[in-house]
CSV table of C-alpha atoms (C1' of nucleotides) in Angstrom, one decimal:
chain,number,residue,atom,x,y,z
A,252,MET,CA,-21.3,4.8,-11.5
A,253,ASP,CA,-18.9,2.3,-12.5
A,254,THR,CA,-16.9,1.0,-9.6
A,255,GLN,CA,-14.4,-0.3,-11.8
A,256,VAL,CA,-11.6,1.1,-14.0
A,257,ASN,CA,-11.8,0.7,-17.9
A,258,GLN,CA,-10.9,-2.3,-19.9
A,259,PRO,CA,-8.5,-3.2,-21.4
A,260,GLY,CA,-5.5,-3.3,-19.5
A,261,PHE,CA,-7.1,-1.2,-16.5
A,262,ALA,CA,-5.7,2.2,-17.1
A,263,GLY,CA,-3.2,3.1,-14.5
A,264,LEU,CA,-1.8,-0.3,-14.0
A,265,ARG,CA,1.6,-1.1,-15.4
A,266,THR,CA,3.1,-4.5,-16.6
A,267,GLY,CA,3.7,-6.5,-13.6
A,268,ASP,CA,0.8,-5.5,-11.8
A,269,SER,CA,-1.0,-8.8,-12.4
A,270,VAL,CA,-1.8,-9.5,-8.7
A,271,GLU,CA,-3.5,-5.8,-8.8
A,272,THR,CA,-5.5,-6.9,-11.8
A,273,THR,CA,-6.9,-10.0,-10.1
A,274,VAL,CA,-7.5,-8.0,-7.1
A,275,HIS,CA,-9.5,-5.7,-9.0
A,276,ILE,CA,-11.7,-8.3,-10.1
A,277,VAL,CA,-12.2,-10.5,-7.2
A,278,GLY,CA,-11.6,-7.8,-4.7
A,279,GLY,CA,-13.8,-5.2,-2.9
A,280,LYS,CA,-16.4,-6.0,-0.4
A,281,TRP,CA,-18.8,-8.2,-2.2
A,282,LYS,CA,-17.1,-9.7,-5.6
A,283,GLY,CA,-15.5,-12.4,-3.9
A,284,VAL,CA,-18.4,-13.8,-2.1
A,285,ILE,CA,-20.7,-13.5,-5.1
A,286,LEU,CA,-18.3,-15.6,-7.1
A,287,TYR,CA,-18.2,-18.0,-4.4
A,288,HIS,CA,-21.8,-18.6,-4.4
A,289,LEU,CA,-21.8,-18.7,-8.1
A,290,ILE,CA,-19.6,-21.8,-8.2
A,291,GLU,CA,-22.6,-24.0,-7.6
A,292,GLY,CA,-24.3,-22.9,-10.8
A,293,GLU,CA,-26.6,-20.5,-12.1
A,294,LEU,CA,-28.3,-18.3,-9.6
A,295,ARG,CA,-31.1,-15.7,-9.9
A,296,PHE,CA,-30.7,-12.3,-8.5
A,297,ASN,CA,-32.7,-12.6,-5.2
A,298,GLN,CA,-31.0,-16.1,-4.7
A,299,ILE,CA,-27.7,-14.5,-4.6
A,300,ARG,CA,-29.0,-11.7,-2.4
A,301,ARG,CA,-30.6,-14.3,0.3
A,302,ARG,CA,-27.1,-16.1,0.2
A,303,ILE,CA,-25.4,-12.7,1.1
A,304,PRO,CA,-27.0,-11.1,4.2
A,305,GLY,CA,-26.2,-7.7,4.2
A,306,ILE,CA,-25.8,-6.8,0.7
A,307,THR,CA,-28.3,-4.1,-0.5
A,308,GLN,CA,-30.0,-4.6,-4.0
A,309,ARG,CA,-27.8,-1.5,-5.2
A,310,MET,CA,-24.6,-3.1,-4.2
A,311,LEU,CA,-25.7,-6.6,-5.6
A,312,THR,CA,-26.6,-4.8,-9.0
A,313,LEU,CA,-23.3,-2.7,-9.2
A,314,GLN,CA,-20.8,-5.6,-8.4
A,315,LEU,CA,-22.8,-7.9,-10.8
A,316,ARG,CA,-22.5,-5.2,-13.5
A,317,ASP,CA,-18.6,-5.2,-12.7
A,318,LEU,CA,-18.2,-8.8,-13.0
A,319,GLU,CA,-20.0,-8.8,-16.3
A,320,LYS,CA,-17.8,-6.1,-17.6
A,321,SER,CA,-14.8,-8.0,-16.4
A,322,GLY,CA,-16.1,-10.8,-18.6
A,323,VAL,CA,-16.2,-13.3,-15.9
A,324,LEU,CA,-19.9,-14.0,-15.7
A,325,ASP,CA,-23.0,-14.1,-18.2
A,326,ARG,CA,-26.3,-12.5,-17.3
A,327,VAL,CA,-29.5,-14.7,-18.6
A,328,VAL,CA,-32.8,-13.1,-19.3
A,329,TYR,CA,-35.6,-15.3,-19.5
A,330,GLN,CA,-38.5,-13.7,-21.0
A,331,GLU,CA,-41.3,-14.7,-18.8
A,332,THR,CA,-43.7,-13.2,-16.1
A,333,PRO,CA,-42.6,-12.5,-13.4
A,334,PRO,CA,-39.4,-11.6,-15.0
A,335,ARG,CA,-36.3,-14.0,-14.3
A,336,VAL,CA,-32.6,-13.3,-14.6
A,337,GLY,CA,-29.9,-15.6,-13.9
A,338,TYR,CA,-26.2,-15.2,-13.5
A,339,ARG,CA,-23.7,-17.9,-14.1
A,340,LEU,CA,-19.9,-18.0,-14.3
A,341,ASN,CA,-18.7,-18.2,-18.1
A,342,ALA,CA,-15.6,-20.2,-19.4
A,343,LEU,CA,-13.3,-17.3,-18.1
A,344,GLY,CA,-15.2,-17.1,-14.8
A,345,ARG,CA,-14.8,-20.7,-14.1
A,346,THR,CA,-11.2,-20.6,-14.4
A,347,LEU,CA,-11.4,-18.4,-11.1
A,348,ILE,CA,-12.9,-21.2,-9.2
A,349,PRO,CA,-9.8,-22.7,-7.8
A,350,LEU,CA,-8.6,-19.3,-6.9
A,351,ILE,CA,-11.9,-18.4,-5.1
A,352,THR,CA,-11.9,-21.9,-3.6
A,353,MET,CA,-8.4,-21.3,-2.0
A,354,MET,CA,-9.4,-18.1,-0.7
A,355,LYS,CA,-12.3,-19.5,1.1
A,356,GLU,CA,-10.2,-22.2,2.5
A,357,TRP,CA,-7.3,-20.0,3.5
A,358,GLY,CA,-9.7,-17.8,5.3
A,359,ASP,CA,-11.3,-20.6,7.1
A,360,SER,CA,-8.2,-21.7,8.5
A,361,TYR,CA,-6.9,-18.1,9.3
A,362,ARG,CA,-9.9,-17.9,11.3
A,363,GLY,CA,-9.3,-21.1,13.1
A,364,GLN,CA,-5.7,-19.9,13.7
A,365,LEU,CA,-7.0,-16.8,15.3
A,366,SER,CA,-9.0,-18.2,18.0
A,367,ALA,CA,-6.3,-20.9,18.8
A,368,GLU,CA,-3.3,-18.2,19.2
A,369,PRO,CA,-4.1,-14.6,18.9
A,370,ILE,CA,-1.9,-12.7,17.0
A,371,GLN,CA,0.9,-10.6,18.8
A,372,PRO,CA,2.8,-8.0,16.9
A,373,SER,CA,6.3,-9.4,16.2
A,374,VAL,CA,9.1,-7.0,15.9
A,375,LEU,CA,12.1,-8.8,15.9
A,376,VAL,CA,15.5,-7.1,17.0
A,377,GLU,CA,18.8,-8.2,15.8
B,428,MET,CA,-5.8,5.6,11.6
B,429,ASP,CA,-5.8,1.8,11.1
B,430,THR,CA,-7.0,1.0,7.6
B,431,GLN,CA,-8.0,-2.5,8.8
B,432,VAL,CA,-10.6,-3.8,11.1
B,433,ASN,CA,-10.0,-5.4,14.4
B,434,GLN,CA,-9.0,-8.8,15.2
B,435,PRO,CA,-10.1,-11.3,16.0
B,436,GLY,CA,-12.8,-12.0,13.5
B,437,PHE,CA,-13.1,-8.7,11.8
B,438,ALA,CA,-16.0,-7.1,13.5
B,439,GLY,CA,-18.7,-7.0,10.9
B,440,LEU,CA,-18.2,-10.4,9.1
B,441,ARG,CA,-20.3,-13.3,10.0
B,442,THR,CA,-19.5,-17.0,9.6
B,443,GLY,CA,-19.1,-18.1,6.2
B,444,ASP,CA,-17.4,-14.8,5.1
B,445,SER,CA,-13.9,-16.7,4.8
B,446,VAL,CA,-13.6,-15.4,1.3
B,447,GLU,CA,-14.1,-11.9,2.6
B,448,THR,CA,-11.7,-12.2,5.5
B,449,THR,CA,-9.0,-13.3,2.7
B,450,VAL,CA,-9.8,-10.4,0.7
B,451,HIS,CA,-9.4,-8.0,3.8
B,452,ILE,CA,-5.9,-9.4,4.1
B,453,VAL,CA,-4.4,-9.5,0.5
B,454,GLY,CA,-6.9,-7.1,-1.0
B,455,GLY,CA,-6.7,-3.0,-1.3
B,456,LYS,CA,-4.4,-1.7,-3.7
B,457,TRP,CA,-1.1,-2.7,-2.5
B,458,LYS,CA,-1.2,-5.6,-0.1
B,459,GLY,CA,-1.0,-8.3,-2.8
B,460,VAL,CA,1.8,-6.8,-4.7
B,461,ILE,CA,3.8,-6.2,-1.4
B,462,LEU,CA,3.3,-10.0,-0.5
B,463,TYR,CA,4.1,-11.0,-4.0
B,464,HIS,CA,7.6,-9.5,-3.7
B,465,LEU,CA,8.3,-10.7,-0.4
B,466,ILE,CA,7.9,-14.2,-1.6
B,467,GLU,CA,11.4,-13.9,-2.8
B,468,GLY,CA,12.7,-13.5,0.8
B,469,GLU,CA,13.4,-10.6,3.3
B,470,LEU,CA,13.4,-7.3,1.8
B,471,ARG,CA,14.2,-3.7,3.5
B,472,PHE,CA,11.8,-1.0,3.3
B,473,ASN,CA,13.3,0.8,0.5
B,474,GLN,CA,13.8,-2.4,-1.5
B,475,ILE,CA,10.2,-2.8,-1.5
B,476,ARG,CA,9.5,0.5,-2.4
B,477,ARG,CA,11.7,0.5,-5.6
B,478,ARG,CA,10.0,-2.8,-6.5
B,479,ILE,CA,6.5,-1.3,-6.5
B,480,PRO,CA,6.7,2.2,-8.6
B,481,GLY,CA,3.9,4.4,-7.6
B,482,ILE,CA,3.8,3.5,-4.0
B,483,THR,CA,4.2,6.3,-1.3
B,484,GLN,CA,6.2,6.1,1.8
B,485,ARG,CA,3.1,6.6,3.7
B,486,MET,CA,1.1,4.0,2.0
B,487,LEU,CA,3.9,1.4,2.2
B,488,THR,CA,4.0,2.1,5.8
B,489,LEU,CA,0.4,1.8,6.5
B,490,GLN,CA,-0.1,-1.4,4.3
B,491,LEU,CA,3.0,-3.0,5.9
B,492,ARG,CA,1.7,-2.3,9.4
B,493,ASP,CA,-1.6,-3.9,8.4
B,494,LEU,CA,0.1,-6.9,7.2
B,495,GLU,CA,2.0,-7.2,10.5
B,496,LYS,CA,-1.3,-6.8,12.3
B,497,SER,CA,-2.9,-9.6,10.5
B,498,GLY,CA,0.1,-11.7,11.5
B,499,VAL,CA,1.4,-12.7,8.0
B,500,LEU,CA,4.7,-11.0,8.2
B,501,ASP,CA,7.5,-10.2,10.6
B,502,ARG,CA,9.3,-6.8,11.0
B,503,VAL,CA,13.1,-7.2,11.7
B,504,VAL,CA,15.0,-4.4,13.1
B,505,TYR,CA,18.8,-4.4,13.0
B,506,GLN,CA,20.6,-2.3,15.3
B,507,GLU,CA,22.9,-0.6,13.1
B,508,THR,CA,23.9,2.7,11.7
B,509,PRO,CA,22.3,3.7,9.4
B,510,PRO,CA,19.2,1.9,10.5
B,511,ARG,CA,18.1,-1.1,8.6
B,512,VAL,CA,14.8,-2.9,8.7
B,513,GLY,CA,13.6,-5.9,6.8
B,514,TYR,CA,10.3,-7.5,6.2
B,515,ARG,CA,9.8,-11.3,5.8
B,516,LEU,CA,6.7,-13.5,5.5
B,517,ASN,CA,6.5,-15.6,8.7
B,518,ALA,CA,5.0,-19.3,8.8
B,519,LEU,CA,1.4,-18.0,8.5
B,520,GLY,CA,2.2,-15.5,5.8
B,521,ARG,CA,4.1,-18.4,3.8
B,522,THR,CA,0.9,-20.3,3.6
B,523,LEU,CA,-0.4,-17.3,1.4
B,524,ILE,CA,2.3,-18.0,-1.2
B,525,PRO,CA,0.3,-20.6,-3.3
B,526,LEU,CA,-2.6,-18.1,-3.4
B,527,ILE,CA,-0.6,-15.0,-4.1
B,528,THR,CA,1.2,-16.9,-6.9
B,529,MET,CA,-2.2,-18.1,-8.3
B,530,MET,CA,-3.6,-14.4,-8.2
B,531,LYS,CA,-0.4,-13.7,-10.2
B,532,GLU,CA,-0.9,-16.1,-12.7
B,533,TRP,CA,-4.6,-15.6,-13.1
B,534,GLY,CA,-3.9,-11.9,-13.7
B,535,ASP,CA,-1.2,-12.6,-16.3
B,536,SER,CA,-3.4,-15.1,-18.3
B,537,TYR,CA,-6.4,-12.7,-18.2
B,538,ARG,CA,-4.4,-9.9,-19.5
B,539,GLY,CA,-3.4,-12.1,-22.4
B,540,GLN,CA,-6.9,-13.0,-23.0
B,541,LEU,CA,-7.9,-9.4,-23.1
B,542,SER,CA,-5.7,-8.5,-26.0
B,543,ALA,CA,-6.6,-11.7,-27.8
B,544,GLU,CA,-10.4,-11.0,-27.7
B,545,PRO,CA,-11.7,-7.9,-26.1
B,546,ILE,CA,-14.8,-8.5,-23.7
B,547,GLN,CA,-18.0,-8.1,-25.0
B,548,PRO,CA,-20.9,-7.6,-22.4
B,549,SER,CA,-22.8,-10.8,-22.9
B,550,VAL,CA,-26.6,-10.8,-22.0
B,551,LEU,CA,-28.2,-13.8,-23.0
B,552,VAL,CA,-31.8,-14.0,-23.7
B,553,GLU,CA,-33.9,-17.2,-23.5
C,279,DC,C1',-39.0,-10.0,-9.4
C,280,DC,C1',-35.2,-7.2,-10.6
C,281,DG,C1',-33.8,-3.5,-10.8
C,282,DT,C1',-32.6,2.6,-11.1
C,283,DA,C1',-32.4,7.3,-9.0
C,284,DT,C1',-30.6,10.4,-5.2
C,285,DC,C1',-28.4,11.4,-1.8
C,286,DC,C1',-25.1,10.8,1.9
C,287,DT,C1',-21.0,9.2,4.7
C,288,DC,C1',-16.8,7.4,5.5
C,289,DT,C1',-12.4,5.8,4.4
C,290,DA,C1',-8.8,4.3,1.3
C,291,DC,C1',-5.6,6.5,-0.9
C,292,DG,C1',-2.6,10.5,-2.2
C,293,DA,C1',0.6,14.8,-2.0
C,294,DT,C1',3.7,16.9,0.6
C,295,DA,C1',6.6,18.2,4.2
C,296,DC,C1',9.4,17.1,7.9
C,297,DT,C1',12.5,13.8,11.5
C,298,DG,C1',15.5,10.5,14.6
D,1208,DC,C1',17.3,4.8,5.9
D,1209,DA,C1',13.0,4.3,7.4
D,1210,DG,C1',9.8,6.4,8.8
D,1211,DT,C1',5.5,10.4,10.9
D,1212,DA,C1',2.4,14.3,10.5
D,1213,DT,C1',-0.9,17.1,8.1
D,1214,DC,C1',-4.0,17.9,4.9
D,1215,DG,C1',-7.0,16.9,1.1
D,1216,DT,C1',-9.7,14.2,-2.4
D,1217,DA,C1',-12.3,10.6,-5.0
D,1218,DG,C1',-15.2,6.8,-4.8
D,1219,DA,C1',-16.6,2.7,-2.7
D,1220,DG,C1',-20.2,1.5,-0.1
D,1221,DG,C1',-24.9,2.5,2.2
D,1222,DA,C1',-30.2,4.1,3.2
D,1223,DT,C1',-34.0,4.9,1.2
D,1224,DA,C1',-37.4,5.3,-2.3
D,1225,DC,C1',-39.4,4.6,-6.7
D,1226,DG,C1',-40.3,2.0,-11.5
D,1227,DG,C1',-41.3,-1.7,-15.5
DNA sequence: CCGTATCCTCTACGATACTG
DNA sequence: CAGTATCGTAGAGGATACGG
């Protein structure tokens, strides 16, 4: 399948689309949350799954593969029985931590904001 | 139509999904870039359009409406002929500036990284 | 335990044409 | 200038079952 555009340069994106580049990597329904949980350290497949209620095995696999391709995380295979696989942010992925953290915090305060004063569409006429 | 879920709380998201909340607002193919350009100040419809090659009128309208609903920008209608409409970040929207800026910068350096050393899938065996 | 393989749905996004 | 209105499509995301 491959839910992600090809590297390098993400064909279709032009110079100046750096914001979109980041969105491609961190965006979508699951990648942000996955990355967020990996901040705490290496996690196994099912550990991630348990931390993200609602995600299916298929989706988790796909998103992890995308993140691997993007080069932000490593997949560690332990040769044991039962099989064990770990996922962890690599050096490049760790540079995402401030961003992910900021997204988490902004989302938190936005939600607080919402319950405090519901948004009313503001169309200003001048 | 409405490409965005309902407020408040973005039905379907549970507590702890703050990262996803943020992704919902700045994510998608265009919202990040739109917000990025609005950092420089109020812009008119066609000014934004010219700054974002490839976006269609329809898409720009839809995304701007979503951002309005999210409560991060104001729409300013000037009663003139020809009609003039401006879009600007409001107080809440301005709190997004550090985030958007960070996304831009991360995207920039990621692209530099790419050309320096292409990503090779790293599956570590231990 | 950690995945793939199918199949299916839904919606984000796009092309194009038209309007106050 | 700043938009709607229609129609069409690709692919993101989901349900379920099976496999090393």
